[in-house]
Amino acid sequence: MSVVSYDVEVLNNSKDIRDIVANTLAIYNSALNYVCDVVSENHKDILSLKNLEARMYLEKLIHNTKNNVARYDFDSNYYKLPSYLLRDIETKAIGHISSYITNLNNYEKERYNSISNGKRFKKKCPRKAKCNRLPSFYKNNMYLEENDNTIKLKMFVDNTWKYVSFKLKRRDLKYINKINGKKYNPEIYILGKKIFVKFSFEV
């Protein structure tokens, strides 16, 4: 199995649309790095749990509900953030910090072994890098397919989250819909002054 991607250019590109996409990506990555810091501060508890349990534990730390008072003030900083986008952020933040902790532990073991054997150790300690990713748009919750050559993605507009229409080439959508294989949630990005929707498949 391999993953293949198809980047489809948005036809109804304009400065207003680009600003909406850019603002959405900026808010998403700001929220993602906030959650990365929370995972980092609580990695011993979070990373000792399995995937779903880890995400549920993390969500209790950052998200208020009727039965839960969050330890971190995430909700007031990123209010109205769609629940499916929060799930995407939590999953990516856990993966990002898990990878960093693994690299750090490997570094410390290698350093200890080298010094213990009287060898010089020149390798630099890994740093926790910023996490810049593209949001995943879950079908029927963040992503809708129209009957024509239009899709809708939920974006941050006028201080809230609502659907924005993106027109794509009909032949591109027709080709994508014929692909057999697991379809991943689409992503969106800006390259120069162009906007692309990225569709990925496991084939």
PDB file of C-alpha atoms in Angstrom:
ATOM      1  CA  MET A   1       0.000   0.000   0.000  1.00  0.00           C
ATOM      2  CA  SER A   2       1.166   3.532  -0.770  1.00  0.00           C
ATOM      3  CA  VAL A   3      -0.307   7.007  -0.369  1.00  0.00           C
ATOM      4  CA  VAL A   4      -0.764   9.154  -3.468  1.00  0.00           C
ATOM      5  CA  SER A   5      -1.855  12.799  -3.497  1.00  0.00           C
ATOM      6  CA  TYR A   6      -3.534  15.018  -6.077  1.00  0.00           C
ATOM      7  CA  ASP A   7      -3.413  18.778  -5.686  1.00  0.00           C
ATOM      8  CA  VAL A   8      -6.318  20.517  -7.388  1.00  0.00           C
ATOM      9  CA  GLU A   9      -6.207  24.258  -8.046  1.00  0.00           C
ATOM     10  CA  VAL A  10      -9.104  26.382  -6.777  1.00  0.00           C
ATOM     11  CA  LEU A  11     -10.769  28.271  -9.628  1.00  0.00           C
ATOM     12  CA  ASN A  12     -12.640  30.951  -7.672  1.00  0.00           C
ATOM     13  CA  ASN A  13      -9.371  32.321  -6.323  1.00  0.00           C
ATOM     14  CA  SER A  14      -9.413  35.921  -5.091  1.00  0.00           C
ATOM     15  CA  LYS A  15      -7.640  38.022  -2.465  1.00  0.00           C
ATOM     16  CA  ASP A  16     -10.644  37.681  -0.156  1.00  0.00           C
ATOM     17  CA  ILE A  17     -10.645  33.879  -0.493  1.00  0.00           C
ATOM     18  CA  ARG A  18      -6.863  33.712  -0.011  1.00  0.00           C
ATOM     19  CA  ASP A  19      -7.162  35.861   3.126  1.00  0.00           C
ATOM     20  CA  ILE A  20      -9.814  33.516   4.516  1.00  0.00           C
ATOM     21  CA  VAL A  21      -7.660  30.444   3.836  1.00  0.00           C
ATOM     22  CA  ALA A  22      -4.501  32.111   5.213  1.00  0.00           C
ATOM     23  CA  ASN A  23      -6.310  33.207   8.376  1.00  0.00           C
ATOM     24  CA  THR A  24      -7.774  29.734   8.883  1.00  0.00           C
ATOM     25  CA  LEU A  25      -4.358  28.096   8.501  1.00  0.00           C
ATOM     26  CA  ALA A  26      -2.789  30.610  10.907  1.00  0.00           C
ATOM     27  CA  ILE A  27      -5.433  29.990  13.587  1.00  0.00           C
ATOM     28  CA  TYR A  28      -5.203  26.245  13.112  1.00  0.00           C
ATOM     29  CA  ASN A  29      -1.401  26.196  13.548  1.00  0.00           C
ATOM     30  CA  SER A  30      -1.574  28.580  16.493  1.00  0.00           C
ATOM     31  CA  ALA A  31      -4.038  26.226  18.202  1.00  0.00           C
ATOM     32  CA  LEU A  32      -1.921  23.219  17.209  1.00  0.00           C
ATOM     33  CA  ASN A  33       1.231  24.641  18.806  1.00  0.00           C
ATOM     34  CA  TYR A  34      -0.709  25.637  21.938  1.00  0.00           C
ATOM     35  CA  VAL A  35      -1.817  22.011  22.285  1.00  0.00           C
ATOM     36  CA  CYS A  36       1.716  20.783  21.505  1.00  0.00           C
ATOM     37  CA  ASP A  37       2.940  22.770  24.514  1.00  0.00           C
ATOM     38  CA  VAL A  38       0.226  21.186  26.690  1.00  0.00           C
ATOM     39  CA  VAL A  39       1.230  17.696  25.514  1.00  0.00           C
ATOM     40  CA  SER A  40       4.887  18.507  26.150  1.00  0.00           C
ATOM     41  CA  GLU A  41       4.170  19.665  29.711  1.00  0.00           C
ATOM     42  CA  ASN A  42       2.116  16.530  30.401  1.00  0.00           C
ATOM     43  CA  HIS A  43       3.899  14.025  28.169  1.00  0.00           C
ATOM     44  CA  LYS A  44       4.575  11.474  30.924  1.00  0.00           C
ATOM     45  CA  ASP A  45       0.852  11.086  31.552  1.00  0.00           C
ATOM     46  CA  ILE A  46      -0.383  11.456  27.968  1.00  0.00           C
ATOM     47  CA  LEU A  47       2.182   9.359  26.107  1.00  0.00           C
ATOM     48  CA  SER A  48       1.787   6.455  28.528  1.00  0.00           C
ATOM     49  CA  LEU A  49      -1.795   5.994  27.259  1.00  0.00           C
ATOM     50  CA  LYS A  50      -3.111   4.399  24.067  1.00  0.00           C
ATOM     51  CA  ASN A  51      -4.294   6.573  21.168  1.00  0.00           C
ATOM     52  CA  LEU A  52      -7.941   7.194  22.093  1.00  0.00           C
ATOM     53  CA  GLU A  53      -7.249   7.323  25.815  1.00  0.00           C
ATOM     54  CA  ALA A  54      -4.407   9.781  25.249  1.00  0.00           C
ATOM     55  CA  ARG A  55      -6.627  12.058  23.177  1.00  0.00           C
ATOM     56  CA  MET A  56      -9.450  11.923  25.734  1.00  0.00           C
ATOM     57  CA  TYR A  57      -7.032  12.725  28.558  1.00  0.00           C
ATOM     58  CA  LEU A  58      -5.632  15.651  26.571  1.00  0.00           C
ATOM     59  CA  GLU A  59      -9.101  16.948  25.752  1.00  0.00           C
ATOM     60  CA  LYS A  60      -9.990  17.105  29.451  1.00  0.00           C
ATOM     61  CA  LEU A  61      -6.925  19.298  29.989  1.00  0.00           C
ATOM     62  CA  ILE A  62      -7.934  21.875  27.371  1.00  0.00           C
ATOM     63  CA  HIS A  63     -11.689  21.680  26.752  1.00  0.00           C
ATOM     64  CA  ASN A  64     -14.476  22.723  29.122  1.00  0.00           C
ATOM     65  CA  THR A  65     -17.708  20.744  29.281  1.00  0.00           C
ATOM     66  CA  LYS A  66     -20.636  20.637  31.696  1.00  0.00           C
ATOM     67  CA  ASN A  67     -18.793  17.936  33.642  1.00  0.00           C
ATOM     68  CA  ASN A  68     -15.216  19.100  33.121  1.00  0.00           C
ATOM     69  CA  VAL A  69     -13.253  22.242  34.009  1.00  0.00           C
ATOM     70  CA  ALA A  70     -10.140  22.420  31.834  1.00  0.00           C
ATOM     71  CA  ARG A  71      -6.742  23.084  33.392  1.00  0.00           C
ATOM     72  CA  TYR A  72      -5.643  25.185  30.408  1.00  0.00           C
ATOM     73  CA  ASP A  73      -7.417  28.228  28.967  1.00  0.00           C
ATOM     74  CA  PHE A  74      -7.613  26.854  25.441  1.00  0.00           C
ATOM     75  CA  ASP A  75     -11.326  27.456  24.839  1.00  0.00           C
ATOM     76  CA  SER A  76     -11.230  31.204  25.414  1.00  0.00           C
ATOM     77  CA  ASN A  77      -8.272  31.560  23.037  1.00  0.00           C
ATOM     78  CA  TYR A  78      -9.809  29.364  20.327  1.00  0.00           C
ATOM     79  CA  TYR A  79     -13.528  29.613  20.962  1.00  0.00           C
ATOM     80  CA  LYS A  80     -16.006  28.002  18.576  1.00  0.00           C
ATOM     81  CA  LEU A  81     -13.275  25.736  17.206  1.00  0.00           C
ATOM     82  CA  PRO A  82     -15.145  22.831  15.539  1.00  0.00           C
ATOM     83  CA  SER A  83     -14.927  19.572  17.500  1.00  0.00           C
ATOM     84  CA  TYR A  84     -13.620  17.656  14.486  1.00  0.00           C
ATOM     85  CA  LEU A  85     -10.829  20.177  14.007  1.00  0.00           C
ATOM     86  CA  LEU A  86      -9.980  19.888  17.704  1.00  0.00           C
ATOM     87  CA  ARG A  87      -9.758  16.108  17.297  1.00  0.00           C
ATOM     88  CA  ASP A  88      -7.384  16.592  14.353  1.00  0.00           C
ATOM     89  CA  ILE A  89      -5.239  19.018  16.387  1.00  0.00           C
ATOM     90  CA  GLU A  90      -5.071  16.683  19.382  1.00  0.00           C
ATOM     91  CA  THR A  91      -3.980  13.733  17.244  1.00  0.00           C
ATOM     92  CA  LYS A  92      -1.267  15.718  15.444  1.00  0.00           C
ATOM     93  CA  ALA A  93       0.006  17.351  18.650  1.00  0.00           C
ATOM     94  CA  ILE A  94       0.373  13.969  20.359  1.00  0.00           C
ATOM     95  CA  GLY A  95       2.193  12.577  17.317  1.00  0.00           C
ATOM     96  CA  HIS A  96       4.517  15.583  17.094  1.00  0.00           C
ATOM     97  CA  ILE A  97       5.548  15.518  20.755  1.00  0.00           C
ATOM     98  CA  SER A  98       5.777  11.712  20.804  1.00  0.00           C
ATOM     99  CA  SER A  99       8.277  11.889  17.940  1.00  0.00           C
ATOM    100  CA  TYR A 100      10.277  14.607  19.729  1.00  0.00           C
ATOM    101  CA  ILE A 101      10.386  12.669  23.021  1.00  0.00           C
ATOM    102  CA  THR A 102      11.496   9.516  21.191  1.00  0.00           C
ATOM    103  CA  ASN A 103      14.305  11.430  19.457  1.00  0.00           C
ATOM    104  CA  LEU A 104      15.319  13.038  22.765  1.00  0.00           C
ATOM    105  CA  ASN A 105      15.402   9.690  24.581  1.00  0.00           C
ATOM    106  CA  ASN A 106      17.477   8.143  21.794  1.00  0.00           C
ATOM    107  CA  TYR A 107      19.867  11.094  21.936  1.00  0.00           C
ATOM    108  CA  GLU A 108      20.307  10.767  25.710  1.00  0.00           C
ATOM    109  CA  LYS A 109      20.930   7.016  25.475  1.00  0.00           C
ATOM    110  CA  GLU A 110      23.482   7.493  22.710  1.00  0.00           C
ATOM    111  CA  ARG A 111      25.185  10.294  24.633  1.00  0.00           C
ATOM    112  CA  TYR A 112      25.328   8.230  27.823  1.00  0.00           C
ATOM    113  CA  ASN A 113      26.778   5.210  26.008  1.00  0.00           C
ATOM    114  CA  SER A 114      29.439   7.310  24.266  1.00  0.00           C
ATOM    115  CA  ILE A 115      30.542   9.139  27.406  1.00  0.00           C
ATOM    116  CA  SER A 116      30.480   5.897  29.426  1.00  0.00           C
ATOM    117  CA  ASN A 117      32.908   4.400  26.921  1.00  0.00           C
ATOM    118  CA  GLY A 118      35.195   7.435  27.072  1.00  0.00           C
ATOM    119  CA  LYS A 119      34.225   8.697  23.633  1.00  0.00           C
ATOM    120  CA  ARG A 120      33.596  12.280  22.585  1.00  0.00           C
ATOM    121  CA  PHE A 121      29.964  13.022  21.776  1.00  0.00           C
ATOM    122  CA  LYS A 122      29.410  15.829  19.268  1.00  0.00           C
ATOM    123  CA  LYS A 123      25.818  15.269  18.211  1.00  0.00           C
ATOM    124  CA  LYS A 124      23.485  18.163  19.026  1.00  0.00           C
ATOM    125  CA  CYS A 125      20.515  17.684  21.283  1.00  0.00           C
ATOM    126  CA  PRO A 126      17.209  17.593  19.314  1.00  0.00           C
ATOM    127  CA  ARG A 127      15.025  20.649  19.706  1.00  0.00           C
ATOM    128  CA  LYS A 128      11.271  20.772  19.926  1.00  0.00           C
ATOM    129  CA  ALA A 129      10.393  22.370  16.599  1.00  0.00           C
ATOM    130  CA  LYS A 130       7.256  24.330  15.819  1.00  0.00           C
ATOM    131  CA  CYS A 131       4.558  22.159  14.341  1.00  0.00           C
ATOM    132  CA  ASN A 132       3.195  23.537  11.066  1.00  0.00           C
ATOM    133  CA  ARG A 133       0.603  21.301   9.467  1.00  0.00           C
ATOM    134  CA  LEU A 134      -2.443  21.463   7.231  1.00  0.00           C
ATOM    135  CA  PRO A 135      -5.883  20.937   8.784  1.00  0.00           C
ATOM    136  CA  SER A 136      -7.857  17.837   7.836  1.00  0.00           C
ATOM    137  CA  PHE A 137     -11.440  18.466   6.759  1.00  0.00           C
ATOM    138  CA  TYR A 138     -13.703  15.628   7.912  1.00  0.00           C
ATOM    139  CA  LYS A 139     -16.455  14.756   5.441  1.00  0.00           C
ATOM    140  CA  ASN A 140     -19.973  15.936   6.377  1.00  0.00           C
ATOM    141  CA  ASN A 141     -18.598  17.880   9.353  1.00  0.00           C
ATOM    142  CA  MET A 142     -15.890  20.087   7.843  1.00  0.00           C
ATOM    143  CA  TYR A 143     -16.200  19.136   4.182  1.00  0.00           C
ATOM    144  CA  LEU A 144     -19.221  18.897   1.862  1.00  0.00           C
ATOM    145  CA  GLU A 145     -19.373  17.806  -1.775  1.00  0.00           C
ATOM    146  CA  GLU A 146     -21.765  19.709  -4.029  1.00  0.00           C
ATOM    147  CA  ASN A 147     -23.490  18.338  -7.132  1.00  0.00           C
ATOM    148  CA  ASP A 148     -21.426  20.427  -9.536  1.00  0.00           C
ATOM    149  CA  ASN A 149     -17.709  21.216  -9.464  1.00  0.00           C
ATOM    150  CA  THR A 150     -17.900  22.821  -6.012  1.00  0.00           C
ATOM    151  CA  ILE A 151     -16.852  21.652  -2.559  1.00  0.00           C
ATOM    152  CA  LYS A 152     -17.393  23.417   0.747  1.00  0.00           C
ATOM    153  CA  LEU A 153     -14.834  23.589   3.544  1.00  0.00           C
ATOM    154  CA  LYS A 154     -15.510  25.020   6.980  1.00  0.00           C
ATOM    155  CA  MET A 155     -13.248  28.054   7.425  1.00  0.00           C
ATOM    156  CA  PHE A 156     -12.765  30.819   9.993  1.00  0.00           C
ATOM    157  CA  VAL A 157     -14.770  33.788   8.674  1.00  0.00           C
ATOM    158  CA  ASP A 158     -16.109  36.849  10.530  1.00  0.00           C
ATOM    159  CA  ASN A 159     -15.004  35.489  13.900  1.00  0.00           C
ATOM    160  CA  THR A 160     -16.794  32.182  13.483  1.00  0.00           C
ATOM    161  CA  TRP A 161     -16.531  28.914  11.544  1.00  0.00           C
ATOM    162  CA  LYS A 162     -18.711  28.493   8.473  1.00  0.00           C
ATOM    163  CA  TYR A 163     -18.666  26.859   5.074  1.00  0.00           C
ATOM    164  CA  VAL A 164     -16.893  28.521   2.162  1.00  0.00           C
ATOM    165  CA  SER A 165     -17.341  27.310  -1.426  1.00  0.00           C
ATOM    166  CA  PHE A 166     -14.352  26.353  -3.562  1.00  0.00           C
ATOM    167  CA  LYS A 167     -14.773  25.693  -7.266  1.00  0.00           C
ATOM    168  CA  LEU A 168     -12.553  23.037  -8.827  1.00  0.00           C
ATOM    169  CA  LYS A 169     -12.184  21.701 -12.332  1.00  0.00           C
ATOM    170  CA  ARG A 170     -14.952  19.215 -13.043  1.00  0.00           C
ATOM    171  CA  ARG A 171     -12.537  16.832 -14.780  1.00  0.00           C
ATOM    172  CA  ASP A 172     -10.260  16.811 -11.696  1.00  0.00           C
ATOM    173  CA  LEU A 173     -13.138  15.889  -9.399  1.00  0.00           C
ATOM    174  CA  LYS A 174     -14.343  13.274 -11.868  1.00  0.00           C
ATOM    175  CA  TYR A 175     -10.873  11.697 -11.964  1.00  0.00           C
ATOM    176  CA  ILE A 176     -10.525  11.786  -8.155  1.00  0.00           C
ATOM    177  CA  ASN A 177     -13.933  10.169  -7.620  1.00  0.00           C
ATOM    178  CA  LYS A 178     -12.885   7.236  -9.834  1.00  0.00           C
ATOM    179  CA  ILE A 179      -9.868   6.358  -7.681  1.00  0.00           C
ATOM    180  CA  ASN A 180     -10.264   3.095  -5.775  1.00  0.00           C
ATOM    181  CA  GLY A 181      -8.708   3.117  -2.333  1.00  0.00           C
ATOM    182  CA  LYS A 182      -9.024   4.637   1.089  1.00  0.00           C
ATOM    183  CA  LYS A 183      -9.736   8.348   0.760  1.00  0.00           C
ATOM    184  CA  TYR A 184      -8.187  10.648   3.342  1.00  0.00           C
ATOM    185  CA  ASN A 185      -9.700  13.914   4.482  1.00  0.00           C
ATOM    186  CA  PRO A 186      -8.792  16.744   2.075  1.00  0.00           C
ATOM    187  CA  GLU A 187      -6.417  19.555   3.019  1.00  0.00           C
ATOM    188  CA  ILE A 188      -5.990  23.089   1.676  1.00  0.00           C
ATOM    189  CA  TYR A 189      -2.939  25.275   1.208  1.00  0.00           C
ATOM    190  CA  ILE A 190      -1.675  28.416  -0.523  1.00  0.00           C
ATOM    191  CA  LEU A 191       1.296  28.414  -2.874  1.00  0.00           C
ATOM    192  CA  GLY A 192       2.249  31.860  -4.106  1.00  0.00           C
ATOM    193  CA  LYS A 193      -1.055  33.415  -5.096  1.00  0.00           C
ATOM    194  CA  LYS A 194      -2.719  30.100  -5.883  1.00  0.00           C
ATOM    195  CA  ILE A 195      -4.905  27.937  -3.652  1.00  0.00           C
ATOM    196  CA  PHE A 196      -4.864  24.147  -3.850  1.00  0.00           C
ATOM    197  CA  VAL A 197      -7.031  21.436  -2.305  1.00  0.00           C
ATOM    198  CA  LYS A 198      -5.033  18.292  -1.622  1.00  0.00           C
ATOM    199  CA  PHE A 199      -6.748  14.908  -1.962  1.00  0.00           C
ATOM    200  CA  SER A 200      -4.841  11.839  -0.732  1.00  0.00           C
ATOM    201  CA  PHE A 201      -5.536   8.138  -1.190  1.00  0.00           C
ATOM    202  CA  GLU A 202      -4.134   4.844   0.020  1.00  0.00           C
ATOM    203  CA  VAL A 203      -3.870   2.618  -3.039  1.00  0.00           C
TER     204      VAL A 203
END
